[in-house]
XYZ file of C-alpha atoms in Angstrom:
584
model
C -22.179 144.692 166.230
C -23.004 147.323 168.773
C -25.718 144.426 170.452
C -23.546 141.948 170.312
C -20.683 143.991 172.181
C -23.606 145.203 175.010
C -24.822 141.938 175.544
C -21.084 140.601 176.634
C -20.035 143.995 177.587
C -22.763 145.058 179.901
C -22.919 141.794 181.919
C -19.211 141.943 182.377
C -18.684 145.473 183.325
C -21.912 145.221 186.085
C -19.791 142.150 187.431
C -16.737 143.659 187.897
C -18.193 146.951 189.180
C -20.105 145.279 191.265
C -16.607 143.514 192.627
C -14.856 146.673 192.489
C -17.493 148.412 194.916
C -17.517 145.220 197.295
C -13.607 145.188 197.167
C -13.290 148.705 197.679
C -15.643 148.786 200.885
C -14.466 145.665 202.168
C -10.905 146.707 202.010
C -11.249 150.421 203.031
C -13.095 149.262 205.888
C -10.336 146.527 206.992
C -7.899 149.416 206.306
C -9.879 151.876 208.479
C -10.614 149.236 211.230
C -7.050 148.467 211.604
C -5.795 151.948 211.706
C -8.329 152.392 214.255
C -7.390 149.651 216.093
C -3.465 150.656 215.924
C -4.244 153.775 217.489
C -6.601 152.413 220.087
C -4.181 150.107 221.559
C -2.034 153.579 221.651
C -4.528 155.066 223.512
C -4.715 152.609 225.892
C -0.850 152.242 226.564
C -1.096 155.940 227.343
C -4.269 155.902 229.615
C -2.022 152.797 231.633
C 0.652 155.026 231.707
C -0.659 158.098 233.023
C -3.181 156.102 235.838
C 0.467 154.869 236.753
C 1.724 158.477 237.007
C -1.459 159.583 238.711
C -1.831 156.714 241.290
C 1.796 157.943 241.907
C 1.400 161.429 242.477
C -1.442 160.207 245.309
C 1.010 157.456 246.881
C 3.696 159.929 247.383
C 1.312 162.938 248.455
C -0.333 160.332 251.145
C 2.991 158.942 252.371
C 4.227 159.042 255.698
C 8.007 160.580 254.931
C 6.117 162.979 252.568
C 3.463 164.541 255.143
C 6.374 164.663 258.076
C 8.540 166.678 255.262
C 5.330 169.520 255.344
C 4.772 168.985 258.890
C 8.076 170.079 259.821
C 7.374 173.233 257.265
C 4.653 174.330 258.629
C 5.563 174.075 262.180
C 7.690 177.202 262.861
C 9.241 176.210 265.915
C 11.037 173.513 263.977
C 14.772 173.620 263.842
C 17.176 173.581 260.506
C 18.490 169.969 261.317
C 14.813 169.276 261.098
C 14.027 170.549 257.964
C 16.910 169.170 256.449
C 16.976 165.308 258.187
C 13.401 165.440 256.873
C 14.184 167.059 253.187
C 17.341 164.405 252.981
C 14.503 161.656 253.667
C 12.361 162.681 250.898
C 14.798 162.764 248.641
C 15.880 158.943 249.251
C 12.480 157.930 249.104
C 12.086 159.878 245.848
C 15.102 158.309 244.479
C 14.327 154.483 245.855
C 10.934 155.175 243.939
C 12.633 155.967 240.794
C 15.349 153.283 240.963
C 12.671 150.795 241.309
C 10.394 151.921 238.539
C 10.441 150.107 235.428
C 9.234 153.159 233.300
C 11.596 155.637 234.410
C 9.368 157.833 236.401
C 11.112 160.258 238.763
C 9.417 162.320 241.341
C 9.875 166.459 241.963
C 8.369 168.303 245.093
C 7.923 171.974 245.258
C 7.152 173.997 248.305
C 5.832 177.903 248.292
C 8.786 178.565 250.714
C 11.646 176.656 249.411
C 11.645 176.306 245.805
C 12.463 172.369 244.378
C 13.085 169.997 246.863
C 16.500 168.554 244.460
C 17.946 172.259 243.604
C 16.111 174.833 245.926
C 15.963 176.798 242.354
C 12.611 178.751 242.482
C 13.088 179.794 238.346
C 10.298 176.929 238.216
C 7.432 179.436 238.211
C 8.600 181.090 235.291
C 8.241 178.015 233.083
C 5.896 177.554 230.281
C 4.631 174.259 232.575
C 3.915 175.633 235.623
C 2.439 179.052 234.146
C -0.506 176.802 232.389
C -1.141 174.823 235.580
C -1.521 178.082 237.576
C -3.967 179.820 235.047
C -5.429 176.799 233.168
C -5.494 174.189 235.844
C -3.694 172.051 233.127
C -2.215 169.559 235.426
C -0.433 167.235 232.829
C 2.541 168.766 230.760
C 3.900 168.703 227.356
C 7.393 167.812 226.855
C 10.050 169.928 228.360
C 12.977 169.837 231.042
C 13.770 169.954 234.156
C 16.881 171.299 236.080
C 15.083 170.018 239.479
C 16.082 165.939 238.899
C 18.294 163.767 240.913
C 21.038 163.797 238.400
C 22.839 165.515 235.159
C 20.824 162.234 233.280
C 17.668 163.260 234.398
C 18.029 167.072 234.027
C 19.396 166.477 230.336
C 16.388 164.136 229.135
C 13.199 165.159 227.911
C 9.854 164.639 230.118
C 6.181 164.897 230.273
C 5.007 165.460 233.995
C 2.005 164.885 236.040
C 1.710 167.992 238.640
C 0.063 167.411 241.567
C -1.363 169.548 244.664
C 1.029 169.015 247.933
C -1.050 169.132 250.768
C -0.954 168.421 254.376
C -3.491 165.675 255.494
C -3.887 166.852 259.132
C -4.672 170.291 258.343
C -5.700 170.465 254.793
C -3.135 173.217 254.025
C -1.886 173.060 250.576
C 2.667 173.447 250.645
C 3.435 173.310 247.144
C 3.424 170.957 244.218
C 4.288 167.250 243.447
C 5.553 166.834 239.855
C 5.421 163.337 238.842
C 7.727 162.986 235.858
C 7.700 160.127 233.311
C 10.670 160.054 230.141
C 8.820 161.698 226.980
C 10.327 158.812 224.873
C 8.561 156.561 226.512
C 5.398 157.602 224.488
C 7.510 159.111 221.401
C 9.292 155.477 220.431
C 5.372 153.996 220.907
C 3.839 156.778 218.611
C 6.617 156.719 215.872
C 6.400 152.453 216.132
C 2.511 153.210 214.046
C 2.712 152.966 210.418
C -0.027 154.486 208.458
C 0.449 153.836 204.661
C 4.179 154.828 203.734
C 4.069 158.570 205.131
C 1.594 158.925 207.431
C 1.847 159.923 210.513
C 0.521 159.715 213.990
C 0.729 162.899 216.594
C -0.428 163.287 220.158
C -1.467 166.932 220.450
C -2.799 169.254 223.168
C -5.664 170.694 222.473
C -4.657 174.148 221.304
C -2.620 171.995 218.311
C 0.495 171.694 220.371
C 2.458 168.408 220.403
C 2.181 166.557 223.613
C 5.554 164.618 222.879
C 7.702 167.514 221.155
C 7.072 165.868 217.575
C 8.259 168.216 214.487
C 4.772 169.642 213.267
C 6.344 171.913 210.663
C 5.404 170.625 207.796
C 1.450 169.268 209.072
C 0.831 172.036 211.599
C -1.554 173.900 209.833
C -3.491 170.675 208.772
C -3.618 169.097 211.952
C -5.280 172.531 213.629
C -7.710 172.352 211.143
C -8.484 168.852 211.693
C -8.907 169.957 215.688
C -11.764 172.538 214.367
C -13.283 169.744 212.435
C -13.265 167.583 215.414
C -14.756 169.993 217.830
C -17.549 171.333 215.150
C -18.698 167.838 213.968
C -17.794 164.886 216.407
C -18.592 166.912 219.832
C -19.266 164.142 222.046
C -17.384 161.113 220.217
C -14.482 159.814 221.449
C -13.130 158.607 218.276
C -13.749 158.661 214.545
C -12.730 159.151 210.875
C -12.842 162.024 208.543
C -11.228 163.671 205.026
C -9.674 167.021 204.978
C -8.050 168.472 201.967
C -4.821 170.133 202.189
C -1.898 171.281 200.001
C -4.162 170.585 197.039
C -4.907 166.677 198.215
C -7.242 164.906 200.202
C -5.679 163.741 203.677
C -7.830 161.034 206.117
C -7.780 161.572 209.747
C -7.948 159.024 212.226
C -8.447 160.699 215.640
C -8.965 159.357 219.594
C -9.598 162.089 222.329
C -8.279 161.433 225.767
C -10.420 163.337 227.420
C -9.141 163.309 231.340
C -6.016 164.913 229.720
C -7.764 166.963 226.975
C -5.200 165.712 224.271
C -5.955 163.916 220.881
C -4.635 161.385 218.981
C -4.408 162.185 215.062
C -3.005 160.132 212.649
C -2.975 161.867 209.219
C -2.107 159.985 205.750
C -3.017 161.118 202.055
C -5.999 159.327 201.567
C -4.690 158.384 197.479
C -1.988 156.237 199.685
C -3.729 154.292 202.055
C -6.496 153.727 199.303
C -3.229 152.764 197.070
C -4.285 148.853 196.764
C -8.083 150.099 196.177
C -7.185 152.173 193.035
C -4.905 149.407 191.952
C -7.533 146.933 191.675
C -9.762 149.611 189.903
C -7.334 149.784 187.567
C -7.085 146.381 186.952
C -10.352 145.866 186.455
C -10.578 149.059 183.700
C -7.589 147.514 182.231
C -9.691 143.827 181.842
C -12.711 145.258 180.692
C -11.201 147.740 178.077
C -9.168 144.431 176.919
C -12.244 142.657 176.757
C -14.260 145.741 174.811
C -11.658 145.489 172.103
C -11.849 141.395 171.667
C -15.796 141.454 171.624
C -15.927 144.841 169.096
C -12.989 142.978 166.858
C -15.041 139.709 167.251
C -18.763 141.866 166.113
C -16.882 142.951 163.441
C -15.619 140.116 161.902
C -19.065 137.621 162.261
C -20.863 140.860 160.825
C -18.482 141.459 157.333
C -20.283 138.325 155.799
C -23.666 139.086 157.072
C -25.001 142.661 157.586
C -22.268 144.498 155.762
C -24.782 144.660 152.663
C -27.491 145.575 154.619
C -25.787 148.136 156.347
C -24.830 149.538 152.578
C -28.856 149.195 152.164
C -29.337 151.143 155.288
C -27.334 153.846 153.594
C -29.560 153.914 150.930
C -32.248 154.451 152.795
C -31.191 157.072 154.682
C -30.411 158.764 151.667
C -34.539 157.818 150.309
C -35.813 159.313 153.831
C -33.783 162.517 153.244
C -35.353 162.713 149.848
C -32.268 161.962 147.984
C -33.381 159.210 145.651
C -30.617 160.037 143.008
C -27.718 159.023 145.910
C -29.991 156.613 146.837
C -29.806 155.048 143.473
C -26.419 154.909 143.252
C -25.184 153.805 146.009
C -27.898 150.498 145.570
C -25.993 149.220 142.741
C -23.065 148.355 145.157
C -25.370 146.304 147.252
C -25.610 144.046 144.585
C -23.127 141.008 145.096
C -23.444 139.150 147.895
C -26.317 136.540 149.512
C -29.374 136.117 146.788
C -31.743 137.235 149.813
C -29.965 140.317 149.617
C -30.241 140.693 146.096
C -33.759 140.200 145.973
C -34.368 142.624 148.563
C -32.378 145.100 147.109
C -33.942 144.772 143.512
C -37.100 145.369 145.099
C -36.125 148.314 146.842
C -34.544 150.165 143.707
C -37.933 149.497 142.479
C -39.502 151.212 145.211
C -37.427 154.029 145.167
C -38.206 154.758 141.806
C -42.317 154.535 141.841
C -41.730 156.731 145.462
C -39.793 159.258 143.730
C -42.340 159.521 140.796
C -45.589 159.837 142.913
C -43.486 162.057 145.414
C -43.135 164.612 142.228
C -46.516 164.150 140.933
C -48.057 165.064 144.647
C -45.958 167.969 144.849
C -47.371 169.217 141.947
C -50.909 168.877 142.446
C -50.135 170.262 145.775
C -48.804 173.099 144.657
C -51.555 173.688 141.918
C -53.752 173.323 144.441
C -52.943 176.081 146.872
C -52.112 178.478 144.245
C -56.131 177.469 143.107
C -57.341 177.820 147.183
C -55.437 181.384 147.491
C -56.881 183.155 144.126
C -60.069 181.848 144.951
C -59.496 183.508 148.367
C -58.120 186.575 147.002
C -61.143 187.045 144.189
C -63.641 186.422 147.390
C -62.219 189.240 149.316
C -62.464 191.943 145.835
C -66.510 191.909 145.165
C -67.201 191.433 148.482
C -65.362 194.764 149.171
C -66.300 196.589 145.887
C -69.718 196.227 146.179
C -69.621 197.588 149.643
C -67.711 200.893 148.125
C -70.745 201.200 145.107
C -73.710 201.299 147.512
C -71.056 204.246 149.559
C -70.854 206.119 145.883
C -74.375 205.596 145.101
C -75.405 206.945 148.795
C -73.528 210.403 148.041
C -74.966 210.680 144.330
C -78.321 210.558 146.003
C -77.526 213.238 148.529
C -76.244 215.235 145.475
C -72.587 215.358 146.614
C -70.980 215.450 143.108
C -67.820 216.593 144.538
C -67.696 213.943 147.069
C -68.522 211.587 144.521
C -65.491 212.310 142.250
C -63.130 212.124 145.044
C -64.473 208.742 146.316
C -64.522 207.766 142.789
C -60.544 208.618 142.365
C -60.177 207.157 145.903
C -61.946 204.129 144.361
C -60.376 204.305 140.793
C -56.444 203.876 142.762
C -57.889 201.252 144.656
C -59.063 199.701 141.569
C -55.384 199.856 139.895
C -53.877 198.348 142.996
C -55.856 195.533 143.419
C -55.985 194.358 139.164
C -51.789 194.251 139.382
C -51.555 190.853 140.027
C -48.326 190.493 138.917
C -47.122 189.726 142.791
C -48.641 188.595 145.840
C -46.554 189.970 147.875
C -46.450 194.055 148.656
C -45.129 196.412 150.829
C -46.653 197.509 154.222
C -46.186 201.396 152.552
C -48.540 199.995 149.890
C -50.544 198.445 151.709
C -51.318 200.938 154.400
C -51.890 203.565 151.199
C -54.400 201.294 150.037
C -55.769 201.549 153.910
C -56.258 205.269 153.101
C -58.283 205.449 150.335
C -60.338 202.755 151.542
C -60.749 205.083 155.145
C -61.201 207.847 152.693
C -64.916 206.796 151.442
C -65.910 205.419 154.491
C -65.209 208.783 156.434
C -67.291 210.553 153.244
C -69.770 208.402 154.642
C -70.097 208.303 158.250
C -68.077 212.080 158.895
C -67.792 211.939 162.339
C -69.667 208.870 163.253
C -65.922 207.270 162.234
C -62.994 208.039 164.094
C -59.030 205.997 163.012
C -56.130 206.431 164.335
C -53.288 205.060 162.174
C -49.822 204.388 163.689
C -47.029 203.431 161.283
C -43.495 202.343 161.995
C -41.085 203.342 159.321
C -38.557 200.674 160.586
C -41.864 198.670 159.416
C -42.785 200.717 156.105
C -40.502 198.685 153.496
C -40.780 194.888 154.578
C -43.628 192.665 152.506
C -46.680 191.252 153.430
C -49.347 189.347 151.297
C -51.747 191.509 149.737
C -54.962 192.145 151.187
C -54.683 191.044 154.447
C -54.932 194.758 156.508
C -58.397 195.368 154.447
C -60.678 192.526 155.433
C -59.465 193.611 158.907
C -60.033 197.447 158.953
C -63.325 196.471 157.073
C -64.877 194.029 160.053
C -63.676 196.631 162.465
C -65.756 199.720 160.796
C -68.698 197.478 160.085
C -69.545 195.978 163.393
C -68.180 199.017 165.561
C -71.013 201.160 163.374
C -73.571 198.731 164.554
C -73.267 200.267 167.749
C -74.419 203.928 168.997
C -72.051 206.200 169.209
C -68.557 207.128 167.690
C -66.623 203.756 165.749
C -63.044 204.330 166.941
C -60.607 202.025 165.046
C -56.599 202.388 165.959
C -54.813 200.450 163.424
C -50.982 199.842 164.595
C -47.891 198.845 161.911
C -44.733 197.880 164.231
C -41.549 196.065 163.960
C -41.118 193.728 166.943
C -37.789 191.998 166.766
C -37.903 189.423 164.226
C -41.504 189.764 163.754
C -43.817 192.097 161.760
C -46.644 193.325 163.983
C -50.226 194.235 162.430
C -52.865 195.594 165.236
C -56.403 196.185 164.406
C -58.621 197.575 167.295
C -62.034 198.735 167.672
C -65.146 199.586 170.325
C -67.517 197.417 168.091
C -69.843 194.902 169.109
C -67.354 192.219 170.057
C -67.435 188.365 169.492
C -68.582 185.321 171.275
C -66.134 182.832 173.120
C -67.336 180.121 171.507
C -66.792 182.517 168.182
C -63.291 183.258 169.296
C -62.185 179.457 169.905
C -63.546 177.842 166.720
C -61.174 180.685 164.770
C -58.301 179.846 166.473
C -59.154 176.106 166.554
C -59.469 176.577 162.462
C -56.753 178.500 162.386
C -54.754 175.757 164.213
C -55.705 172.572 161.893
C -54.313 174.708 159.199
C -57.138 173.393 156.680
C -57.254 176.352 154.704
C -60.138 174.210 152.214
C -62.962 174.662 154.890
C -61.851 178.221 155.872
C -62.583 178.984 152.056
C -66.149 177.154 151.813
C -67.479 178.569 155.194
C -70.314 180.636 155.223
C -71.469 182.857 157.942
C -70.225 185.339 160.086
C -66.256 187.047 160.388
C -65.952 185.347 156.506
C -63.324 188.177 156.009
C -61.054 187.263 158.516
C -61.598 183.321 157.945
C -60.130 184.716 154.680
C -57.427 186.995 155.877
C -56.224 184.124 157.727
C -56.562 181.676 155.092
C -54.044 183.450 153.225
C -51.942 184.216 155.854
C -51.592 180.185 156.524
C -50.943 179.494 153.354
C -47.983 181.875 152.915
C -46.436 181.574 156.296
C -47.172 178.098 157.294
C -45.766 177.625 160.938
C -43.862 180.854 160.655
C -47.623 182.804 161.690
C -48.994 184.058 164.878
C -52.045 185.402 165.699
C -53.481 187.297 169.128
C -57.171 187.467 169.441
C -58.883 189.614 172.346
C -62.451 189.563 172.035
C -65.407 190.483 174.136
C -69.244 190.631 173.479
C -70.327 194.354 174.003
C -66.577 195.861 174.137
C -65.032 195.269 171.005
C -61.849 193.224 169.232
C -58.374 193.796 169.184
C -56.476 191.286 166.806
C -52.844 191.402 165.942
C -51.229 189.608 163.595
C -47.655 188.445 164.087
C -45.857 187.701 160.729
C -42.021 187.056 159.662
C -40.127 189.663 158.563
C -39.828 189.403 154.442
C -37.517 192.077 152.689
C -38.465 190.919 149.347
């Protein structure tokens, strides 16, 4: 069922993701590109409209009534009917300009002496206009009013200006300012014309954040001054471009167009969710489709597979149940398998079959197995006895022959405890207390031996003292250690460590002795390893004691045993054995 629903699922779902991506670029980018374009054509009505205002402001600067108006101004001995024959001049040309305008531009003058050239008012230089022109050089405006127009009209509406040095051709002497003044709705009614999505919008801003054409920012100011930083720290030299910026916990897309000559921008914001509206639609469509078509193909798997592979998949439960080990579930849960095609039938009498000669040689092998390493670990454990006792008979014998009878009955009660520990064979398993007494009677002898040539230190944890270890492990160790660290000249020192590490039991046996090979070292741990505890028991040669030790220590940890071997030839051994930690 589950190939069957892949194999029409998969082709279907790389189709129509493969649409959805192709649809989604291809319409984002038509979106994009005609957002862009919308705002372009913006730009450019405003860059026609302001080279109109500024070839304007140089017309009236370089006409003739204008330059005999600051003639007469700057020559002194000019009389009042002069100044104002020549003002009343200006003004009609000012007002013949702006009657025959088509976009409404008017014209201002404003001399240092004199004030505006309609109202005389000199309050001008207190504006907001005029102050950013003086100490920015800003020389086009933001929305605002005038009192110095023509008429009540003019005063009353809104404007953006164009401001404009006044100066006096002949002798290059600037007078004053022209102010070339164009209706702000002009602009506005274009800007508020450009639909982006259902709420966007589109602002013409300064490029501090203000708005060039007094449009409400109240509720996007804070966005759109962020999306000024973004332009200035990522799109330095490009004129135009497209970015995301998240806001009020959505994603908005700007759409910006610097005018440079004027230092304003053109932003049109719009959450990007709503312009990508028809995108997501179509997404969902398709999710809609292919969940539709999921469900048909899984109801259709099901129904072709009832009559065919519903008794195999009962089988396959069965099986699961024999690769667990659970042959008795296995078994009944077969029966049920039983009606149905004759193939299946057959191939489910066979498998009962099989179940049942599996389970019978799966019990038999356990039990040889199990007879067998109980046989591999006595045999280990009777090795490791003689080999040891034998050792401890030649240590008696060598005291009776220096005549140390009293030495000789306290190795020989040292010996006879030893003796009773190691014939209770009633568990395999002892304490480390036990253990580590047994240590001390076996130390005992060999320090009646060697006195001072034999030198143990013997650190026990009591957080360590009651877990249990197999028996006979510590001996074969401590034994090695004596023996080969004797074959050198000078003092044996042995340090023999019991410590509780975590979850592990720690056994450390150190001496000075004469050390092992490398190639020694890696064919015990490469023994150890395999885990073939058969040829650790039948090897002969050297180390046989610890080829025994950790025998036995495989055998009753499995996995669950570590060992750490540092050997070198000349210097001595360290090994420690890491074991689990058994309470009883």
């Amino acid at each position: 069922m589950a190939v069957f629903s892949a194999l029409l699922l998969i082709p279907f779902a790389t189709l129509a993701y493969i649409l959805s991506e192709e649809a989604t670029k291809t319409i984002k980018s038509s979106i994009e590109a005609s957002t862009t374009q919308t705002i372009e054509q913006f730009a450019s009505h405003v860059g026609t409209l302001l080279t109109q205002v500024e070839d304007t402001g140089n017309q009236v600067v370089s006409s003739r009534i204008t330059q005999d108006w600051l003639s007469v101004h700057l020559n002194p001995d000019s009389t009042i009917q002069e100044r104002v024959l020549t003002k009343q001049r200006l003004r009609e040309y000012f007002s013949s300009y702006a009657v025959n305008n088509s976009s409404g531009i008017s014209l201002s003058a404003f001399a240092d002496d004199s004030g505006g050239v309609w109202t005389q008012d000199r309050t001008y230089k207190n504006s907001a206009w005029f102050q950013a022109f003086m100490t920015e050089n800003k020389r086009w405006t933001t929305a605002h009013k005038d009192i110095d127009q023509s008429d009540e009209f003019m005063r009353a509406r809104s404007i953006n200006s164009f401001l404009f040095p006044l100066v006096q051709l002949q002798s290059l002497k600037n007078m004053g300012y022209i102010k070339v003044n164009y209706p702000t709705t002009l602009l506005r009614n274009a800007i508020e014309k450009i639909n982006v999505g259902k709420t966007g919008k589109v602002i013409l801003l300064t490029h501090e954040g203000q708005s060039v054409l007094d449009q409400n920012l109240t509720e996007d100011g804070d966005m759109l001054k962020k999306g000024l930083q973004q332009i200035d720290a990522r799109f330095d030299g490009e004129v135009n471009g497209i970015f995301p910026l998240k806001a009020k916990g959505e994603t908005n897309l700007l759409f910006f167009r610097k005018l440079p000559a004027q230092d304003w921008v053109i932003i049109g914001s719009v959450p990007e969710a709503e312009l990508y509206e028809k995108i997501t639609h179509i997404r969902q469509t398709m999710l809609v489709v292919t969940l539709v078509l999921l469900i048909l193909a899984i109801l259709t798997a099901f129904w072709l597979s009832a009559g065919i592979t519903k008794p195999l998949s009962v089988m396959g439960k069965a099986m699961k149940h024999v690769q667990r080990g659970e042959f008795n579930q296995a078994l009944h849960v077969m029966p049920k398998v039983g009606d149905g095609h004759s193939e299946v039938n057959y191939v489910t009498g066979v498998f009962e079959q099989m179940t049942h000669r599996l389970r019978f040689l799966i019990e038999t092998e356990f039990e040889t197995n199990l007879r067998r390493k109980n046989a591999e670990y006595k045999a280990l454990l009777l090795q490791i006895n003689p080999h040891f006792y034998n050792n401890t008979l030649e240590i008696i014998s060598g005291l009776a022959a220096m005549k140390r009878e009293d030495l000789v009955m306290d190795a020989t009660e040292a010996l006879g405890k030893m003796m009773r520990y190691s014939l209770n064979l009633g568990s395999d398993l002892v304490r480390v207390s036990e253990e580590m007494a047994y240590i001390r009677d076996y130390l005992f002898i060999h320090h009646l031996r060697h006195e001072d040539g034999l030198q143990v230190v013997i650190e026990e944890d009591p957080a360590a003292a009651n877990f249990m270890i197999a028996k006979f492990i510590i001996q074969p160790l401590v034994e090695n250690a004596v023996k080969y660290s004797l074959e050198k000249d000078g003092v044996a020192q042995i340090t023999l460590r019991t410590k509780r590490q975590e979850d592990k039991l720690l056994i450390s046996v150190k001496d000075n002795g004469i050390g092992m090979s490398p190639d020694l070292v890696q064919n015990l741990l490469e023994e150890l390893k395999s885990g073939d505890s058969v040829a650790i028991l039948s090897t002969e040669g050297q180390s046989i004691g610890l080829r025994n030790v950790l025998s036995r220590c495989r055998l009753n940890y499995s996995e669950q045993f570590d060992l750490e071997l540092h050997s070198k030839l000349g210097e001595g051994t360290e090994l420690n054995l890491m074991l689990p930690l058994i309470r009883s």
